Amino acid sequence: MQKVHQTGDITLVPDVSVELVVNSIEDSKKPIVAAVEGLALGGGLELALGCHARVAAPKAQLGLPELTLGIIPGFGGTQRLPRLVGLPKALDMMLTSKPITSEEGQKLGLIDAIVSSEELLKVSRQWALEIADRRKPWVRSLHRTDKLGSLSEAREVLSTARQHVKKTAPHLPQQQACLDVIEHGIVHGGYSGVLRESEVFKKLVLSETAKGLIHVFFAQRTISKVPGVTDVGLKPRNVRKAAIIGGGLMGSGIATALLLGNIRVILKEVNSEYLQKGLKTIEGNIRSLVTRGKLSKQKGDGALSLLKGVLDYNEFKDVDLVIEAVIEKLSLKQEIFSDLEKICPPHCILATNTSTIDLNNIGEKINAQDRLIGAHFFSPAHIMPLLEIVRTNKTSAQVILDLLTVGKIIKKSSVVVGNCTGFAVNRTFFPYAQSAHLLANLGVDVFRIDRLISNFGLPMGPFQLQDLSGYGVAVAVGKEFSSAFPDRTLQTPLVDLMIKSGRNGKNNGKGYYTYEKGSKPKPDLSVLPIIEESRRLSNLMPSGKALSVTDQEIVEMILFPVVNEACRVLEEGVVIRASDLDIASVLGMSFPSYRGGIVFWADLVGANHIYNSLQKWTQLYGNFYKPSRYLEERATKGIPLSAPASSNSRSQARL
């Protein structure tokens, strides 16, 4: 499929469905039995469905996860699975992409027998011989209708599924397409369904959704390859005991993630009140996972037994890893690392969870700079899947490899990035809130902006996001970026005015939205006079009138500056490859995965259009929109933004 995307040539997809599964297997004159062990996902299961019987080893995984890639099962799965397990279960398996075990498959009628691995081939061969002797049924799944129910029942089940999909996946065409193809087969017969499935499958392979999701699939598997670290024969060292400094929201979230990975955790705080609060938060995190059925009570208790709270450094003598998660205050962080260097063993990894401060400044006063590394988690740290591993030009390859391994143990997707203000994700997205504020000061309705960004596919718009993270964070982060990139930061009075009026977003229930327990955030119209005041102070509106813009222009004015900053991140080599920034934007900022990540999406839109738009806005609104050199070069030469930079550029992520 990747080859098809590179060439646009759909004939590269072989006709497996009719030629192989129908003609050679299902309609064969000899009985064919599938022996299933381990994973039968996607094409593997579809091949088995075309056989005349299925014998499986215990705990085999059976599923059709194609919809997660923007396509539908293409080798007959949409037709045979409903005929073997019934329509409701088949829909559930395809629409959620969740696999089932062979044990569940046997109850549903998908698997005919379960036998031990050792017996699997012997029993399967015997089964085929017994079909030939007419002692076992010779079943062609495509011809069965006994589990489909009446046409009116099937249509009712499909109609309910359609309503559900409309609500939960409005941006994903493959979901409705899957339901259409299943219905076609129920109405016109299995073989006609297989032909329609093949036709729709080929169309979907070429859709932008499939291109985006398949790109993300490969990008996620590439991030673990770090030149000079994972390819030089180093062996990761065990991290058995870790210490976290600071039990606030981030510290307690990180501690929770480590405990769930079976790593012993020492939590240090400055006084017993803060310590108790931190320990309680961790306990609450784990109990909530147990209550929601994501974790067994036994595992939850086991995780909590690995936790210990302390008020001094006595327990730090044998830790393998320390993660500092205190407030973003440079002098405090420097003091902590000076202490750690004296107390911790010489192999201990010294990590900071800073989200914006340059690591070279944090480690300025220590000697062990080869052990200093950034472990930037995203909030809430035990739930968000991304870990940014930040290396300086002195961090040793061994320490990076060890932290990559910890990331794997605690089920995070780790992206290795270079050291700069904001690293990869926060740096790329710092213009996001700023451009939203610029539009608000130009007279565009803030609730319209949020609605359009949500429709684009982000979980919420920039103003609701600011409510969620709190205005204190916006002010602190704003200061970091305006001192690092003064040429392209916007000063806007809106956040200060919000704080002055006693608002702090979700924290105190009052922001751009009102927050009440048990109900969705509602736009707070009493915020409009504050926004008016901000417009008056900014004095940006052309001749005092609100800017007239289309919906598409609003989305572009907010996201193109993000693409522009992504270009600078690529040019400076802050990430190893463009696809690393794509996966980081999807996992760290919830950029919609079906759009393939920020750089991939920008290439679909076209560098030329982005460059011309930014040029136009620079003339109207100033340097905030000024196109970067990288973007200008790529747009004028017609080179994709994601194409690797010329070999002479310095990559910080690879140093």
XYZ file of C-alpha atoms in Angstrom:
655
model
C 0.000 0.000 0.000
C 2.888 2.357 0.709
C 4.138 1.660 -2.841
C 0.671 2.493 -4.191
C 0.794 5.826 -2.312
C 4.236 6.618 -3.700
C 3.287 5.790 -7.299
C -0.512 6.277 -7.395
C -0.656 2.900 -9.246
C -3.494 0.789 -7.791
C -2.646 -2.197 -10.022
C 0.196 -2.932 -7.571
C -2.454 -4.381 -5.217
C -2.816 -8.052 -6.265
C -6.273 -9.590 -6.675
C -6.016 -11.915 -3.710
C -9.716 -11.851 -2.872
C -11.239 -13.537 -5.927
C -8.255 -15.297 -7.486
C -6.845 -16.838 -4.320
C -9.456 -16.870 -1.542
C -12.576 -17.626 -3.636
C -11.282 -19.544 -6.668
C -8.239 -21.390 -5.316
C -9.244 -21.991 -1.691
C -13.000 -21.795 -1.075
C -14.080 -23.343 -4.408
C -11.256 -25.871 -4.490
C -12.089 -29.526 -5.154
C -9.980 -30.513 -2.145
C -10.875 -29.650 1.457
C -8.643 -26.927 2.917
C -8.257 -26.407 6.674
C -6.603 -23.398 8.313
C -4.275 -24.149 11.241
C -4.062 -20.929 13.285
C -1.446 -20.067 15.895
C -0.349 -16.697 17.307
C -1.736 -13.789 15.293
C -4.328 -13.991 12.509
C -5.079 -10.308 12.006
C -6.356 -8.754 8.789
C -5.375 -10.748 5.706
C -4.315 -13.683 7.900
C -7.809 -14.097 9.313
C -9.447 -13.488 5.905
C -7.384 -16.329 4.430
C -8.568 -18.593 7.277
C -12.208 -17.508 6.730
C -11.985 -18.742 3.134
C -10.976 -22.256 4.290
C -13.504 -25.035 4.924
C -12.652 -25.301 8.636
C -10.439 -23.532 11.187
C -8.450 -25.274 13.928
C -6.552 -23.034 16.374
C -3.980 -23.197 19.148
C -4.989 -21.706 22.535
C -4.897 -17.890 22.931
C -4.537 -17.179 19.196
C -5.588 -13.606 18.291
C -8.196 -13.194 15.581
C -9.240 -9.820 14.210
C -9.811 -7.472 11.287
C -8.082 -4.181 12.236
C -8.050 -2.722 8.678
C -10.272 0.256 9.554
C -7.478 1.701 11.718
C -5.516 2.119 8.447
C -8.307 3.973 6.620
C -9.286 0.947 4.497
C -11.697 -2.010 4.864
C -10.914 -5.743 4.874
C -10.172 -6.491 1.214
C -9.943 -10.294 1.014
C -13.582 -11.154 1.758
C -13.618 -10.357 5.495
C -16.647 -8.045 5.290
C -18.659 -10.916 3.777
C -17.481 -14.055 5.570
C -17.108 -12.805 9.156
C -20.833 -11.847 9.536
C -21.802 -15.233 8.034
C -19.719 -17.094 10.632
C -20.237 -15.084 13.858
C -23.440 -13.136 13.158
C -23.808 -9.507 12.127
C -23.636 -7.684 15.528
C -20.376 -9.375 16.612
C -18.796 -8.998 13.153
C -19.617 -5.265 13.137
C -18.144 -4.885 16.611
C -14.897 -6.630 15.568
C -14.498 -4.565 12.391
C -15.594 -1.129 13.633
C -13.552 -1.277 16.870
C -10.645 -3.229 15.262
C -10.385 -5.211 18.506
C -9.197 -8.824 18.204
C -10.737 -11.799 20.030
C -9.039 -14.964 21.316
C -9.454 -18.381 19.734
C -11.450 -19.407 22.842
C -14.017 -16.671 22.187
C -13.860 -17.524 18.476
C -14.861 -21.109 19.243
C -17.932 -19.982 21.216
C -18.938 -17.729 18.306
C -18.501 -20.440 15.644
C -15.453 -18.847 14.014
C -13.106 -21.627 15.212
C -14.083 -25.307 14.897
C -11.627 -26.730 17.439
C -8.839 -25.666 19.808
C -5.872 -28.002 20.258
C -2.364 -27.669 21.691
C 0.428 -26.222 19.537
C 2.059 -29.644 19.334
C -1.137 -31.273 18.001
C -2.181 -28.392 15.725
C -0.891 -29.621 12.351
C -1.746 -33.258 13.017
C -5.362 -32.482 13.985
C -5.799 -30.013 11.087
C -4.617 -32.623 8.546
C -6.891 -35.227 10.081
C -9.797 -32.747 9.925
C -9.224 -32.202 6.177
C -9.212 -35.962 5.555
C -12.459 -36.330 7.502
C -14.090 -33.582 5.391
C -12.975 -35.502 2.279
C -14.564 -38.670 3.719
C -17.773 -36.676 4.438
C -17.387 -37.300 8.182
C -17.003 -33.569 8.829
C -19.035 -30.813 7.120
C -17.566 -29.163 4.004
C -18.470 -25.517 4.692
C -18.058 -22.630 2.282
C -18.539 -19.605 4.559
C -19.549 -17.300 1.706
C -22.613 -19.443 0.983
C -23.915 -19.497 4.554
C -26.880 -17.306 5.525
C -28.159 -19.008 8.704
C -26.494 -16.460 11.036
C -27.495 -13.331 9.129
C -31.129 -13.244 10.310
C -33.872 -11.702 8.180
C -33.200 -8.797 5.835
C -35.210 -6.392 8.003
C -33.284 -7.443 11.153
C -29.959 -6.978 9.357
C -30.994 -3.540 8.098
C -31.979 -2.478 11.620
C -28.596 -3.554 13.042
C -26.785 -1.728 10.222
C -28.900 1.404 10.671
C -28.003 1.591 14.398
C -24.318 1.116 13.513
C -24.541 3.924 10.913
C -25.954 6.373 13.471
C -23.198 5.446 15.942
C -20.448 5.879 13.316
C -21.868 9.242 12.182
C -21.497 10.480 15.756
C -18.169 8.919 16.731
C -16.211 8.958 13.433
C -17.536 11.737 11.187
C -14.127 12.179 9.531
C -13.502 8.515 8.708
C -15.067 7.432 5.373
C -13.914 3.815 5.763
C -16.426 3.207 8.574
C -19.522 3.982 6.444
C -17.943 2.251 3.433
C -17.532 -0.930 5.495
C -21.219 -0.886 6.469
C -22.262 -0.262 2.828
C -20.255 -3.241 1.577
C -21.611 -5.561 4.285
C -25.182 -4.503 3.422
C -24.547 -5.040 -0.304
C -23.494 -8.644 0.368
C -26.504 -9.345 2.588
C -28.902 -8.008 -0.079
C -27.206 -9.300 -3.260
C -25.388 -12.395 -2.002
C -21.871 -13.155 -0.770
C -20.068 -13.339 -4.124
C -21.511 -10.011 -5.274
C -20.413 -8.648 -1.857
C -16.829 -9.838 -2.422
C -16.687 -8.053 -5.797
C -18.083 -4.814 -4.306
C -15.645 -5.082 -1.352
C -12.689 -5.374 -3.734
C -13.814 -2.296 -5.696
C -14.358 -0.158 -2.560
C -11.094 -1.391 -0.992
C -9.102 -0.103 -4.010
C -10.819 3.302 -3.850
C -10.111 3.623 -0.132
C -6.429 2.699 -0.487
C -6.006 5.902 -2.535
C -7.973 8.110 -0.090
C -6.204 10.821 1.924
C -7.429 9.154 5.140
C -5.664 5.887 4.249
C -2.529 7.780 3.208
C -2.487 9.598 6.575
C -3.194 6.558 8.758
C -0.770 4.259 6.918
C 1.917 6.965 7.216
C 1.296 7.155 10.994
C 1.433 3.327 11.222
C 4.957 3.278 9.731
C 6.078 6.485 11.477
C 5.270 4.931 14.853
C 7.476 1.951 14.034
C 10.377 4.144 12.874
C 10.784 6.310 16.009
C 12.635 3.530 17.843
C 15.481 3.658 15.289
C 17.985 6.228 16.570
C 21.253 6.432 14.577
C 24.312 6.252 16.825
C 22.249 4.827 19.708
C 20.191 1.789 18.677
C 22.519 0.595 15.907
C 25.919 0.489 17.639
C 25.581 -2.737 19.645
C 24.863 -1.176 23.066
C 22.845 -3.193 25.604
C 20.228 -1.365 27.722
C 20.829 -1.404 31.513
C 18.066 -2.362 33.915
C 16.153 0.399 35.688
C 14.732 -1.243 38.805
C 14.375 1.742 41.117
C 13.472 5.309 40.165
C 13.007 8.516 42.126
C 10.633 11.351 41.270
C 11.205 14.833 42.701
C 7.944 16.738 43.008
C 4.539 15.146 43.552
C 2.387 17.667 41.686
C 0.221 16.838 38.673
C 3.182 15.829 36.465
C 5.299 14.119 39.145
C 2.411 11.977 40.380
C 1.440 11.072 36.797
C 5.012 10.002 35.947
C 5.234 7.990 39.192
C 1.955 6.239 38.271
C 3.325 5.310 34.814
C 6.538 3.851 36.313
C 4.640 1.871 38.972
C 2.390 0.360 36.285
C 5.606 -0.710 34.516
C 6.642 -2.590 37.688
C 9.435 -0.138 38.595
C 9.962 0.786 42.267
C 9.359 4.496 42.884
C 10.594 6.892 45.572
C 8.552 10.107 45.606
C 10.274 13.104 47.204
C 8.516 16.274 48.315
C 9.520 19.324 50.379
C 7.044 18.824 53.252
C 4.685 16.146 54.505
C 1.535 17.984 53.412
C 2.664 18.062 49.767
C 3.967 14.504 50.048
C 0.627 13.139 51.318
C -1.175 14.991 48.545
C 1.178 13.490 45.917
C 0.827 9.944 47.288
C -2.968 10.335 47.386
C -3.025 11.486 43.736
C -0.991 8.420 42.673
C -3.297 6.133 44.639
C -6.307 7.864 43.042
C -4.827 7.384 39.544
C -4.352 3.659 40.085
C -7.692 3.105 41.860
C -9.458 4.882 38.989
C -7.850 2.471 36.474
C -9.087 -0.450 38.617
C -12.616 1.013 38.848
C -12.741 1.527 35.076
C -11.707 -2.101 34.511
C -8.376 -1.192 32.873
C -6.388 -2.913 35.649
C -7.095 -5.829 37.990
C -7.300 -5.060 41.732
C -4.366 -7.417 42.331
C -2.170 -5.532 39.824
C -3.282 -2.187 41.269
C -2.328 -3.257 44.806
C 0.954 -4.671 43.481
C 1.804 -1.354 41.806
C 1.051 0.667 44.945
C 3.229 -1.640 47.069
C 6.249 -0.455 45.019
C 5.745 3.185 46.095
C 7.433 5.006 48.958
C 7.242 8.695 49.926
C 10.261 10.555 51.395
C 11.253 14.081 52.491
C 15.057 13.764 52.049
C 17.659 12.187 49.760
C 18.628 9.176 51.976
C 16.859 6.675 49.703
C 18.583 8.011 46.574
C 21.869 6.126 47.152
C 20.840 3.188 44.931
C 18.439 4.645 42.377
C 18.976 3.944 38.654
C 16.951 6.924 37.416
C 15.821 10.272 38.836
C 13.173 12.419 37.144
C 12.880 15.998 38.368
C 9.307 17.323 38.025
C 9.251 20.575 40.009
C 7.962 23.985 38.886
C 9.587 25.677 35.869
C 12.133 27.689 37.883
C 15.690 27.476 36.595
C 17.570 28.246 39.839
C 15.597 25.561 41.734
C 16.284 22.953 39.045
C 20.026 23.791 39.022
C 20.198 23.375 42.799
C 18.400 19.997 42.644
C 20.792 18.611 39.995
C 23.847 19.761 41.966
C 22.497 17.789 44.963
C 21.658 14.736 42.842
C 25.123 14.549 41.343
C 26.618 14.259 44.843
C 24.106 11.721 46.203
C 23.083 9.355 43.382
C 25.275 6.447 42.183
C 27.585 7.160 39.217
C 25.439 5.151 36.746
C 22.197 6.951 37.653
C 20.319 8.728 34.819
C 19.609 12.363 35.723
C 16.408 13.367 33.917
C 14.275 16.504 33.932
C 10.627 16.756 32.930
C 10.914 20.431 31.955
C 8.613 21.328 29.088
C 10.445 24.425 27.839
C 13.732 25.243 29.631
C 16.966 24.589 27.728
C 18.764 21.567 29.244
C 22.194 23.177 28.922
C 21.056 25.867 31.383
C 19.656 23.271 33.804
C 22.908 21.260 33.786
C 25.220 24.263 33.765
C 26.578 23.628 37.279
C 27.125 19.853 37.173
C 30.020 17.726 35.900
C 28.009 14.642 34.898
C 26.555 16.247 31.780
C 26.731 12.957 29.887
C 23.998 11.623 32.230
C 21.702 14.645 31.909
C 18.651 14.046 29.696
C 15.145 15.380 29.225
C 12.189 13.053 29.925
C 9.315 15.266 28.828
C 5.964 13.600 29.532
C 2.635 15.066 28.459
C -0.189 15.602 30.920
C -1.749 13.433 32.322
C 1.522 11.517 32.230
C 0.113 8.048 33.018
C -2.389 8.336 30.126
C -0.809 10.419 27.332
C 1.224 8.058 25.105
C 4.145 10.328 24.120
C 7.542 10.682 25.801
C 9.957 13.236 24.345
C 13.526 12.150 25.137
C 15.675 15.279 24.936
C 19.407 14.909 24.341
C 22.037 17.596 24.614
C 25.260 17.340 22.623
C 26.868 15.786 25.732
C 24.236 13.127 26.612
C 25.747 9.640 26.213
C 24.235 7.094 23.805
C 23.951 4.610 26.707
C 21.741 6.981 28.730
C 19.487 7.613 25.688
C 19.166 3.855 25.080
C 18.342 3.235 28.770
C 15.586 5.863 28.716
C 14.200 4.486 25.422
C 13.982 1.113 27.172
C 12.172 2.611 30.186
C 9.772 4.229 27.687
C 9.046 0.813 26.177
C 8.491 -0.783 29.626
C 5.962 1.897 30.606
C 4.242 1.601 27.187
C 5.130 5.061 25.878
C 6.017 5.971 22.317
C 9.378 7.699 22.751
C 10.707 10.245 20.266
C 14.352 11.346 20.614
C 14.684 15.093 20.008
C 17.365 17.774 20.161
C 17.620 20.427 22.853
C 16.034 23.853 22.297
C 13.313 25.952 23.922
C 10.100 23.900 23.805
C 11.841 20.876 22.189
C 9.883 19.388 19.252
C 6.184 19.437 20.157
C 5.723 22.574 22.285
C 8.087 24.519 20.048
C 6.250 23.491 16.865
C 2.880 24.349 18.387
C 3.755 27.592 20.193
C 2.287 29.733 17.348
C -1.018 27.815 17.668
C -2.455 29.780 20.620
C -0.795 32.983 19.413
C -2.458 32.942 15.992
C -5.805 32.199 17.692
C -5.321 35.302 19.888
C -4.344 37.374 16.856
C -7.588 36.354 15.110
C -9.609 37.126 18.262
C -8.053 40.615 18.364
C -8.889 41.039 14.661
C -12.548 40.594 15.565
C -13.097 36.860 14.866
C -15.448 35.103 17.328
C -13.410 32.879 19.713
C -16.160 30.223 19.834
C -16.208 30.040 16.031
C -12.420 29.497 16.065
C -12.729 26.645 18.594
C -15.600 25.039 16.668
C -13.661 25.071 13.375
C -10.499 23.612 14.917
C -12.615 20.826 16.493
C -14.252 20.174 13.117
C -10.767 19.916 11.603
C -10.197 16.995 13.979
C -8.378 18.261 17.085
C -10.149 17.280 20.344
C -10.746 20.936 21.247
C -9.940 24.434 19.993
C -7.126 26.718 21.270
C -9.287 28.704 23.726
C -10.792 25.637 25.399
C -7.270 24.147 25.540
C -6.058 27.301 27.317
C -8.936 26.938 29.801
C -7.890 23.340 30.432
C -4.189 23.990 31.044
C -4.777 27.165 33.087
C -3.720 30.731 32.329
C -0.660 30.592 34.614
C 0.854 28.034 32.239
C 0.047 30.251 29.231
C 1.846 33.217 30.836
C 4.933 31.200 31.923
C 5.312 29.426 28.581
C 4.681 32.687 26.710
C 7.630 34.310 28.520
C 9.975 31.427 27.606
C 9.065 31.635 23.918
C 9.121 35.420 23.661
C 12.678 35.510 25.055
C 13.783 32.614 22.779
C 12.060 33.807 19.581
C 11.429 37.560 19.985
C 11.249 38.066 16.197
C 8.035 36.030 15.900
C 6.121 36.154 19.165
C 2.948 38.153 19.580
C 2.220 40.144 22.703
C -1.532 40.049 23.371
C -3.367 41.493 26.390
C -6.172 38.903 26.411
C -4.764 36.383 28.924
C -3.770 39.129 31.385
C -7.266 40.633 31.136
C -8.808 37.179 31.778
C -6.631 36.742 34.902
C -7.476 40.277 36.129
C -11.177 39.495 35.851
C -10.720 36.544 38.265
C -10.820 33.806 35.655
C -8.467 30.834 35.503
C -10.194 28.481 33.076
C -11.264 25.040 34.211
C -9.287 25.374 37.483
C -11.901 27.737 38.934
C -14.755 26.893 36.546
C -14.547 30.271 34.797
C -12.801 30.821 31.475
C -13.946 31.326 27.922
C -16.365 28.531 28.888
C -18.244 27.722 32.087
C -17.525 24.374 33.690
C -20.089 22.517 35.782
C -19.721 18.946 37.014
C -21.418 16.419 34.797
C -22.082 18.717 31.833
C -20.128 19.773 28.754
C -18.300 23.138 28.808
C -20.611 25.928 27.634
C -19.475 29.192 25.965
C -19.512 31.943 28.615
C -20.950 35.011 26.916
C -19.935 37.242 29.843
C -16.372 36.895 28.496
C -17.248 38.969 25.386
C -16.681 42.426 27.014
C -13.178 41.247 28.095
C -12.417 40.198 24.502
C -13.748 43.585 23.303
C -11.362 45.329 25.726
C -8.462 43.224 24.363
C -9.410 44.267 20.804
C -9.498 47.911 21.851
C -6.036 47.700 23.472
C -4.512 45.731 20.556
C -5.966 48.134 17.994
C -5.420 45.666 15.121
C -8.856 45.689 13.475
C -8.683 47.188 9.998
C -10.428 50.602 10.295
C -12.080 49.414 13.524
C -14.149 46.722 11.755
C -14.018 42.989 12.495
C -12.069 40.968 9.929
C -14.250 39.075 7.434
C -12.779 35.583 6.873
C -13.967 32.211 5.592
C -13.931 29.051 7.736
C -11.049 27.627 5.709
C -8.969 30.804 6.155
C -9.426 30.616 9.934
C -8.106 27.036 10.061
C -5.191 28.004 7.793
C -4.328 31.177 9.747
C -4.071 29.036 12.900
C -2.292 25.962 11.515
C 0.037 27.381 8.811
C 2.206 29.214 11.410
C 2.521 25.817 13.168
C 3.718 24.280 9.877
C 6.136 27.204 9.501
C 7.665 26.507 12.942
C 7.759 22.771 12.108
C 9.923 23.743 9.099
C 12.408 25.488 11.424
C 12.435 22.425 13.699
C 13.252 20.258 10.659
C 15.907 22.647 9.370
C 17.679 22.778 12.751
C 17.623 18.982 13.012
C 15.682 18.998 16.291
C 14.070 15.719 15.124
C 15.802 12.845 13.332
C 13.232 12.683 10.527
C 10.020 14.472 9.529
C 7.888 11.432 10.389
C 9.099 11.674 14.029
C 7.542 15.146 14.202
C 4.350 13.745 12.648
C 4.002 11.055 15.307
C 4.904 13.543 18.065
C 2.180 15.931 16.846
C -0.394 13.107 16.791
C 0.499 11.671 20.212
C 1.518 14.892 21.995
C -0.935 17.462 20.599
C -3.702 15.074 19.439
C -3.301 16.281 15.848
C -5.754 14.019 13.935
C -3.998 10.778 12.988
C -6.106 10.415 9.839
C -4.380 13.577 8.560
C -0.986 11.858 9.011
C 0.640 14.389 11.377
C 1.591 18.051 10.923
C 4.289 17.721 8.194
C 2.458 15.011 6.241
C -0.722 17.131 6.246
C 1.262 20.201 5.131
C 2.620 18.237 2.154
C -0.929 17.220 1.189
C -1.990 20.894 1.340
C 1.139 21.884 -0.609
C 4.141 23.966 0.483
C 3.420 26.508 -2.237
C -0.065 27.395 -0.974
C 1.232 27.621 2.624
C 4.147 29.842 1.581
C 1.963 32.212 -0.501
C -0.630 32.514 2.300
C 2.040 33.318 4.912
C 3.595 35.907 2.573
C 0.220 37.626 2.175
C -0.478 37.666 5.936
C 3.048 38.953 6.699
C 2.293 42.067 4.658
C -1.027 42.528 6.480
C -0.135 41.551 10.073
C 3.654 41.566 10.423
C 6.535 39.163 11.084
C 4.611 36.604 13.115
C 3.588 35.063 9.767
C 6.953 35.469 7.995
C 7.759 32.247 6.061
C 10.880 30.410 7.233
C 13.838 29.949 4.896
C 13.217 26.176 4.760
C 9.581 26.646 3.714
C 10.503 29.246 1.095
C 13.208 27.021 -0.380
C 10.972 23.938 -0.506
C 8.014 25.857 -1.955
C 10.043 27.513 -4.724
C 11.872 24.295 -5.685
C 8.777 22.086 -5.395
C 10.429 19.754 -2.835
C 8.126 18.094 -0.217
C 8.614 19.438 3.324
C 9.108 15.880 4.570
C 11.997 15.082 2.196
C 15.238 14.646 4.216
C 17.299 17.827 4.625
C 20.523 18.083 2.649
C 23.243 15.953 4.215
C 25.359 18.915 5.355
C 22.767 20.212 7.844
C 23.522 19.556 11.505
C 21.070 17.277 13.251
C 20.791 17.867 17.000
C 18.685 14.764 17.461
C 21.447 12.570 15.989
C 24.529 14.232 17.481
